[in-house]
Coordinates of C-alpha atoms in Angstrom, one line a residue:
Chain A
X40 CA -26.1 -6.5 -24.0
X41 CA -24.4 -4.7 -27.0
X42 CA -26.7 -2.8 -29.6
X43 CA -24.9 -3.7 -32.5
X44 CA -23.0 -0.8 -32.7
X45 CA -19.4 -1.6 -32.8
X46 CA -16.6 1.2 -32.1
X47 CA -12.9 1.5 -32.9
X48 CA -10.5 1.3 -30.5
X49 CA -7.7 4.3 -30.7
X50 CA -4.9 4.1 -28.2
X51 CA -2.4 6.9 -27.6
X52 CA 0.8 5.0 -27.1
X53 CA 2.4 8.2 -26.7
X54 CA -0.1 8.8 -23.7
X55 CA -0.2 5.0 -22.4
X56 CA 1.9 4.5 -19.4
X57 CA 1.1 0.9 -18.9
X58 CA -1.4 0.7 -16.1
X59 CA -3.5 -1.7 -15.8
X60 CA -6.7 -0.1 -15.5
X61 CA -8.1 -0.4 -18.7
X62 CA -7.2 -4.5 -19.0
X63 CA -9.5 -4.6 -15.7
X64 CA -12.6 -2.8 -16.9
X65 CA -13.7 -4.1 -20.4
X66 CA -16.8 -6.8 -19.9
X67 CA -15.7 -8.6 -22.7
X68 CA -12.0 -8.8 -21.8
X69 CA -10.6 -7.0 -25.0
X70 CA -8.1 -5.4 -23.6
X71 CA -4.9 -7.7 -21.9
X72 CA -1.3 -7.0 -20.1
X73 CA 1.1 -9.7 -19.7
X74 CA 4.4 -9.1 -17.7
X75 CA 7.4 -11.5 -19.4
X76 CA 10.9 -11.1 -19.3
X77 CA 10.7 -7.5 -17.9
X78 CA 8.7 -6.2 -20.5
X79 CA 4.8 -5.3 -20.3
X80 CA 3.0 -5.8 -23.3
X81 CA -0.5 -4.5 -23.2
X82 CA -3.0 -5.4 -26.3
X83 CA -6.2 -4.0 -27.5
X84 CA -8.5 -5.2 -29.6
X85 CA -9.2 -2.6 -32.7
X86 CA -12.7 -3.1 -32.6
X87 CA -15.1 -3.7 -29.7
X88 CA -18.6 -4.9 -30.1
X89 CA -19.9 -3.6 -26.7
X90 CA -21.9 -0.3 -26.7
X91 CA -19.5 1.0 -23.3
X92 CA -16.7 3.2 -23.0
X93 CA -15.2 1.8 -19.4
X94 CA -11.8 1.9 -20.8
X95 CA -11.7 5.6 -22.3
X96 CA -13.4 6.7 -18.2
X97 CA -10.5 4.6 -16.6
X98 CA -7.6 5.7 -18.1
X99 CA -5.3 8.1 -16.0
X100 CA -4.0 9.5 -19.2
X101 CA -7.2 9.7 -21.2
X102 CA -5.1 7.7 -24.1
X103 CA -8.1 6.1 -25.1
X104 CA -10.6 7.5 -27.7
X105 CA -13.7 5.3 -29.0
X106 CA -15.6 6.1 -32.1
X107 CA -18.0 4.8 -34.4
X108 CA -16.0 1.5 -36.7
X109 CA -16.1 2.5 -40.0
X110 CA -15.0 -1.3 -40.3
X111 CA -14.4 -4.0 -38.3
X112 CA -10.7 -5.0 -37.8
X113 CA -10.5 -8.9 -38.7
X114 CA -10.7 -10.4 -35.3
X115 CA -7.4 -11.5 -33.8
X116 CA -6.3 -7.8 -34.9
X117 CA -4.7 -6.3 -31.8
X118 CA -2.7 -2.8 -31.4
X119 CA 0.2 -3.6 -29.0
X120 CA 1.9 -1.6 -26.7
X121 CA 5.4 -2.4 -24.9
X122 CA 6.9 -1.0 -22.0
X123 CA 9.4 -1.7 -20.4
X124 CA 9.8 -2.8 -16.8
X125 CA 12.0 -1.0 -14.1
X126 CA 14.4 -3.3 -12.2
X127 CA 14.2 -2.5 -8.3
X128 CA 17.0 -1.2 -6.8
X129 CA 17.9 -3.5 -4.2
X130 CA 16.7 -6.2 -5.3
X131 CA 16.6 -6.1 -9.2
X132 CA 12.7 -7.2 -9.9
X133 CA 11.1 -5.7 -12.2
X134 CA 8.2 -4.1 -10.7
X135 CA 6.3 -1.3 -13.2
X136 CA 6.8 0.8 -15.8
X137 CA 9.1 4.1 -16.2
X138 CA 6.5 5.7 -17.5
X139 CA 4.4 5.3 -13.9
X140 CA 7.4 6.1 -12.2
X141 CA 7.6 9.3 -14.1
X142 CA 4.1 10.2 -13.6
X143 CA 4.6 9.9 -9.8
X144 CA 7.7 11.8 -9.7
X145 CA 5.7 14.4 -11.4
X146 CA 2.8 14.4 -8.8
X147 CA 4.5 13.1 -5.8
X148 CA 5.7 17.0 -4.1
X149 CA 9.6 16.9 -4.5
X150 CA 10.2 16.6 -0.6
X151 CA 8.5 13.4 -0.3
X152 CA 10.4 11.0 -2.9
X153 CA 13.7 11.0 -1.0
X154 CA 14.1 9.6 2.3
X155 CA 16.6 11.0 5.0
X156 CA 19.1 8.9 3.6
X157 CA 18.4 10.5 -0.1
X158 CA 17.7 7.1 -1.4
X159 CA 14.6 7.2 -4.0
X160 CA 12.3 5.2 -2.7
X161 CA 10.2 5.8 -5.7
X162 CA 12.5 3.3 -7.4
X163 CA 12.0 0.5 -5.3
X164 CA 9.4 -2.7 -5.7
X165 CA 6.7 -2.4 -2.4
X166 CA 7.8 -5.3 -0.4
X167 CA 11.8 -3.7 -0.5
X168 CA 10.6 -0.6 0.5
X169 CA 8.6 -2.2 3.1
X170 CA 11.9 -3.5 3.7
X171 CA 14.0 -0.5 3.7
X172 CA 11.3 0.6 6.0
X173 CA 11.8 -2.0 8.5
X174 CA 15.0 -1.4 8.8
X175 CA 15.5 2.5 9.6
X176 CA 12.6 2.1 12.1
X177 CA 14.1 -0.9 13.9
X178 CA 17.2 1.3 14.0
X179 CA 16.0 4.0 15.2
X180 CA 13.9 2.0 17.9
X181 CA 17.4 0.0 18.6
X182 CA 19.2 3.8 18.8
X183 CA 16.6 5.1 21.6
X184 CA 16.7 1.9 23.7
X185 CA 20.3 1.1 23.2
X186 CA 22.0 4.7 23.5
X187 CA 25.3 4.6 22.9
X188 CA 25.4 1.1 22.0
Chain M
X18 CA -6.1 13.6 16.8
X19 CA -6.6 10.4 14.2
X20 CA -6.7 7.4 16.3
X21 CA -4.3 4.6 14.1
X22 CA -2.5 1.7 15.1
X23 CA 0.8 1.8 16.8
X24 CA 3.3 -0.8 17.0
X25 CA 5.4 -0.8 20.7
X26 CA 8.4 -2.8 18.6
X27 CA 9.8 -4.3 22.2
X28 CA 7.1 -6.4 22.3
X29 CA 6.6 -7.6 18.2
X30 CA 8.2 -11.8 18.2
X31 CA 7.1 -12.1 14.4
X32 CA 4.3 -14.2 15.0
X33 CA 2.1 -13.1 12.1
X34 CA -1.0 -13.0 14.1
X35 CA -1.9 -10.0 13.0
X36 CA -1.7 -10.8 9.5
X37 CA -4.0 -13.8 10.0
X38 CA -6.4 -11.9 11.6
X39 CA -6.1 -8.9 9.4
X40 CA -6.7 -11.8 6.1
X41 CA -9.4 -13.6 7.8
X42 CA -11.2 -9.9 9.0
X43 CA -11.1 -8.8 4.9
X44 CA -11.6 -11.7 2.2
X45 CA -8.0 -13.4 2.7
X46 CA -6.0 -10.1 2.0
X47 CA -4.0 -9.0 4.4
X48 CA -3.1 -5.4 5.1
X49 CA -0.8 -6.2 7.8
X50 CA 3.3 -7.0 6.9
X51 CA 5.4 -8.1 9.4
X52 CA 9.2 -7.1 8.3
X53 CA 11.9 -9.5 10.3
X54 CA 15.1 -6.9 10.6
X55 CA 18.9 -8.4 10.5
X56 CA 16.8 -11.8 11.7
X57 CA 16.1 -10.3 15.1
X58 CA 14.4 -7.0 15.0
X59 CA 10.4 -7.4 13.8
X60 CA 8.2 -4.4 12.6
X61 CA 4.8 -4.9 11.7
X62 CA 3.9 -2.0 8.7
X63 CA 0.5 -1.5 7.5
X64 CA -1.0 1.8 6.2
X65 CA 0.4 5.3 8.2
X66 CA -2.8 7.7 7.2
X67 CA -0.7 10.1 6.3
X68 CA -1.3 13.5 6.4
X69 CA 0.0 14.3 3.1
X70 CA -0.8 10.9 1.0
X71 CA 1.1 10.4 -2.0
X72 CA -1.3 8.1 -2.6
X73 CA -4.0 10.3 -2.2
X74 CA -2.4 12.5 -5.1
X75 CA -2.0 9.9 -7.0
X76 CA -5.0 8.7 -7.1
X77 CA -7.3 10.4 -10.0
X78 CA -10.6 8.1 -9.2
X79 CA -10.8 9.5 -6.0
X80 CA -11.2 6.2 -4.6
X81 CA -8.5 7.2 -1.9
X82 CA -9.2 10.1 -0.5
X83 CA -7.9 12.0 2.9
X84 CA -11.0 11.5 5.7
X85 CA -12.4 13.9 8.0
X86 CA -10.7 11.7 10.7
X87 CA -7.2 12.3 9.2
X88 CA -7.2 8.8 8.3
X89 CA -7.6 7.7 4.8
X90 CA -10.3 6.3 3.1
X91 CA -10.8 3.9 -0.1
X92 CA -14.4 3.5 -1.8
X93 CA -14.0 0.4 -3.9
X94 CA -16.6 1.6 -6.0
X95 CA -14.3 4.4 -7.3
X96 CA -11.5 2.4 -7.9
X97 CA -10.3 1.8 -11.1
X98 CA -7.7 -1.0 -10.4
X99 CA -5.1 1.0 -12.6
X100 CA -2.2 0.2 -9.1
X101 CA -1.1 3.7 -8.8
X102 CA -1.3 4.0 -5.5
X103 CA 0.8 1.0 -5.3
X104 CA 3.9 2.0 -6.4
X105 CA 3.0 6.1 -4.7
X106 CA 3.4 4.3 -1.5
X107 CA 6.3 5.0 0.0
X108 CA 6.0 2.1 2.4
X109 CA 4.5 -0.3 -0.1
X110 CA 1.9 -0.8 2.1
X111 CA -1.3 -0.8 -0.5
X112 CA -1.9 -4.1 -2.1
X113 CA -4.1 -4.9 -5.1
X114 CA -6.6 -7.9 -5.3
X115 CA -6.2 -9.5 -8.4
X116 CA -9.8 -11.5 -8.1
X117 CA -11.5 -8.1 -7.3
X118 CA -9.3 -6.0 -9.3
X119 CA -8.9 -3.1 -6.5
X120 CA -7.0 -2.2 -4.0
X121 CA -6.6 -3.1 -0.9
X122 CA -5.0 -1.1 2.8
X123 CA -5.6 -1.3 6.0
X124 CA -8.8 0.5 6.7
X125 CA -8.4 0.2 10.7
X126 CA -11.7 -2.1 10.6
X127 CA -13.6 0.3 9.9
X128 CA -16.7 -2.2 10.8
X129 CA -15.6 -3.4 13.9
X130 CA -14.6 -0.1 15.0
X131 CA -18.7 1.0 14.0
X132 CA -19.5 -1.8 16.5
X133 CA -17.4 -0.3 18.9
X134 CA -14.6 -3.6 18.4
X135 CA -11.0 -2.7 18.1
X136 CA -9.1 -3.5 14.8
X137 CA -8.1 -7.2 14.4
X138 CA -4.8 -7.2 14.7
X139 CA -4.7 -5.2 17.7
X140 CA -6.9 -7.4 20.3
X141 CA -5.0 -10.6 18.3
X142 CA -1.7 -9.5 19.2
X143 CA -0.6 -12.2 21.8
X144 CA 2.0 -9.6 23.5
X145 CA 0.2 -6.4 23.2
X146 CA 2.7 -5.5 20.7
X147 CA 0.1 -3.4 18.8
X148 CA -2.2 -0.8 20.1
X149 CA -5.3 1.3 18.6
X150 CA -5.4 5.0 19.5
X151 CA -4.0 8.4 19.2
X152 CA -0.4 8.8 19.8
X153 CA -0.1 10.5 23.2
X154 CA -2.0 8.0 24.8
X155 CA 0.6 5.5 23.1
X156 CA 3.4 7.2 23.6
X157 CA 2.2 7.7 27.5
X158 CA 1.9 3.7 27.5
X159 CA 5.4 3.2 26.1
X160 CA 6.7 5.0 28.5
X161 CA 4.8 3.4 31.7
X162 CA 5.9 0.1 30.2
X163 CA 9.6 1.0 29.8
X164 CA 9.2 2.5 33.5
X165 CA 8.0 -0.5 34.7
X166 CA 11.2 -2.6 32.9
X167 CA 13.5 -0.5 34.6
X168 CA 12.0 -1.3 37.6
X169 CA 11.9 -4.7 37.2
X170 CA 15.5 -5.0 36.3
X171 CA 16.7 -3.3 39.7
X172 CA 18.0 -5.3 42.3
X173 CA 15.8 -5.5 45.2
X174 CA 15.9 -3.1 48.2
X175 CA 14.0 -1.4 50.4
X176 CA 13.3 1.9 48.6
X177 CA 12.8 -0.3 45.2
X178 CA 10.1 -2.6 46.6
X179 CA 6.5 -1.9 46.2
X180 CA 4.8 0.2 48.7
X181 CA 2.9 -1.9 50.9
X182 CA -0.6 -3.0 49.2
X183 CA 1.1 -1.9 45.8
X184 CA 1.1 -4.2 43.0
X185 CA 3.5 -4.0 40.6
X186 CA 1.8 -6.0 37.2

C-alpha cells in the first residue's frame, strides 16, 4: 500500500560495502546486485514510491538515507555501485567484497583470523575453508591414531 | 556443559546421510558438509557453537546471538539476509537461503530435541559416526571404542579372552 508519498533514495557509496541486505528487503524490488566477471554491481532506484524505509533499517553501514522527492527521477534512473570481488585464495573464486572482508577484519578480535598455520582464513571462499578445515582435523585425527607414522 | 554434535572420524565412510537428513529435517537446506580428505579421510563440519562467535560479532541484527546453553542461536525474524556471518565463519559453515533470503546453520534440531528426539543426522548416521552430547561423555565413548579395537585386534589367548559370561559387542 504506498500513500503517494514518494522518497529519494541517497546511497553512501563511500559507506556501501556491498552486502546484500538492502537488495533483499525492498517490497517492490528497487534495489538489485548482480555478481559478473568478479565484479558486484549493486543498483538503486533514485526514487521509490513505497512509504517504508526497510533498506535505510538493514544496512550494516547505515549508507542509506531516505527523504522526501523533491522530484521523481525518470524511471529507469538507477545510482550504481561497483565493487569489486576478492579471488579466494586456494582456489581463485571470487567470493565477496574487500570491503566485507575489511569490515570483518575490523570486528573479528585479532587472535581469531589466523589459524595455527598463520594462513588467513578470512580470505578464503566458505566451502575452501570448510576444506582447509577438513584437512587439519583429519590430520590431526590421523596424527593421534597413527603416532609416529 | 553445551551438549553439540561430535563427529568419532574412524567411523565417517562419506555417505552423506547426514546431509539428507539434515535437508529433508529443514526445508532442503542442509547444514551438514561432509569434507572427503586426500580421497580417504571424511569429516563431516557443521556449526561448532563457539564460545566466542565471530559470527555472533558480526552480526548487527542480532539474529545470531550466543544462547544460554552456550550454543548459538538464529531468529530468522532478525535476520537481515545481508551474508555477514557467511564469510565471519571461519569454517564456512553458515549458508544463506536464496528463496528465504536468510541464513541458515545447524540449529542441533532444536524441535526434535523439544520432543525429546536426537538431531537428525545423528540417529541417521548408519555407523554411529556422529554423536549428540557434551564432550566428556564423547570423549569417554571414543575411548571405550578405541579400547575395544585394540582388543579386537589381539591374537587370542587365555588372558585376552572374555571372562566367562562376558560379552564383548
Amino acid at each position: 500500500m504506498t500513500t503517494g508519498n514518494p522518497n529519494q533514495l541517497i546511497v553512501d557509496l563511500d559507506k556501501c560495502i556491498g552486502c546484500w541486505a538492502c537488495t533483499n528487503v525492498c517490497p517492490a524490488e528497487l534495489i538489485t546486485f548482480a555478481d559478473k566477471d568478479q565484479q558486484r554491481t549493486l543498483r538503486f532506484a533514485r526514487t521509490c514510491s513505497e512509504d517504508c524505509v526497510r533498506c535505510a533499517e538493514v544496512c550494516p553501514e547505515e549508507a542509506i538515507t531516505l527523504t522526501p522527492a523533491t522530484e521523481i527521477a525518470p524511471e529507469g534512473e538507477y545510482l550504481t555501485a561497483t565493487f569489486d570481488l576478492l579471488g579466494c585464495q586456494r582456489c581463485g573464486a571470487p567470493f565477496t567484497t574487500g570491503r566485507i572482508v575489511e569490515k570483518l577484519l575490523a570486528v573479528i578480535p585479532r587472535e581469531f583470523q589466523n589459524d595455527a598455520a598463520e594462513l588467513s582464513w578470512v580470505r578464503l571462499c566458505p566451502d575452501c575453508r570448510q576444506l582447509t578445515e577438513g584437512e587439519k582435523v583429519a590430520k590431526e585425527w590421523i596424527m593421534s591414531r597413527w603416532p609416529g607414522g | 556443559m553445551s551438549r553439540l554434535i561430535y563427529a568419532d572420524l574412524e567411523r565417517c565412510i562419506d555417505c552423506k546421510a547426514c546431509e539428507v537428513a539434515c535437508q529433508r529435517e529443514h526445508n532442503d537446506l542442509s547444514n551438514m558438509s561432509v569434507v572427503l580428505v586426500e580421497d580417504r579421510f571424511a569429516v563431516p563440519l557443521s556449526c561448532r557453537h563457539c564460545e566466542k562467535a565471530p559470527c555472533v560479532t558480526a552480526c548487527y541484527a542480532e539474529a545470531l546471538i550466543s544462547a544460554e546453553d552456550g550454543t548459538i542461536s538464529f531468529d530468522a525474524a532478525k535476520c537481515t539476509g545481508c551474508g555477514l556471518c557467511l564469510f565471519a565463519c571461519p569454517f564456512g559453515v553458515v549458508g544463506f537461503d536464496w528463496s528465504g533470503k536468510v541464513i541458515h546453520h545447524c540449529d542441533l534440531c532444536a524441535e526434535r530435541l523439544a520432543e525429546g528426539r536426537p538431531p537428525a543426522c545423528v540417529i541417521t548416521c548408519p555407523t554411529q559416526a556422529l554423536s549428540y552430547g557434551e564432550y566428556e561423555a564423547f570423549t569417554q565413548e571414543a575411548k571405550r571404542r578405541a579400547a575395544l579395537d585394540m582388543v579386537r585386534a589381539m591374537p587370542p589367548g587365555p588372558v585376552l579372552s572374555p571372562a566367562e559370561g562376558a560379552t564383548v559387542s
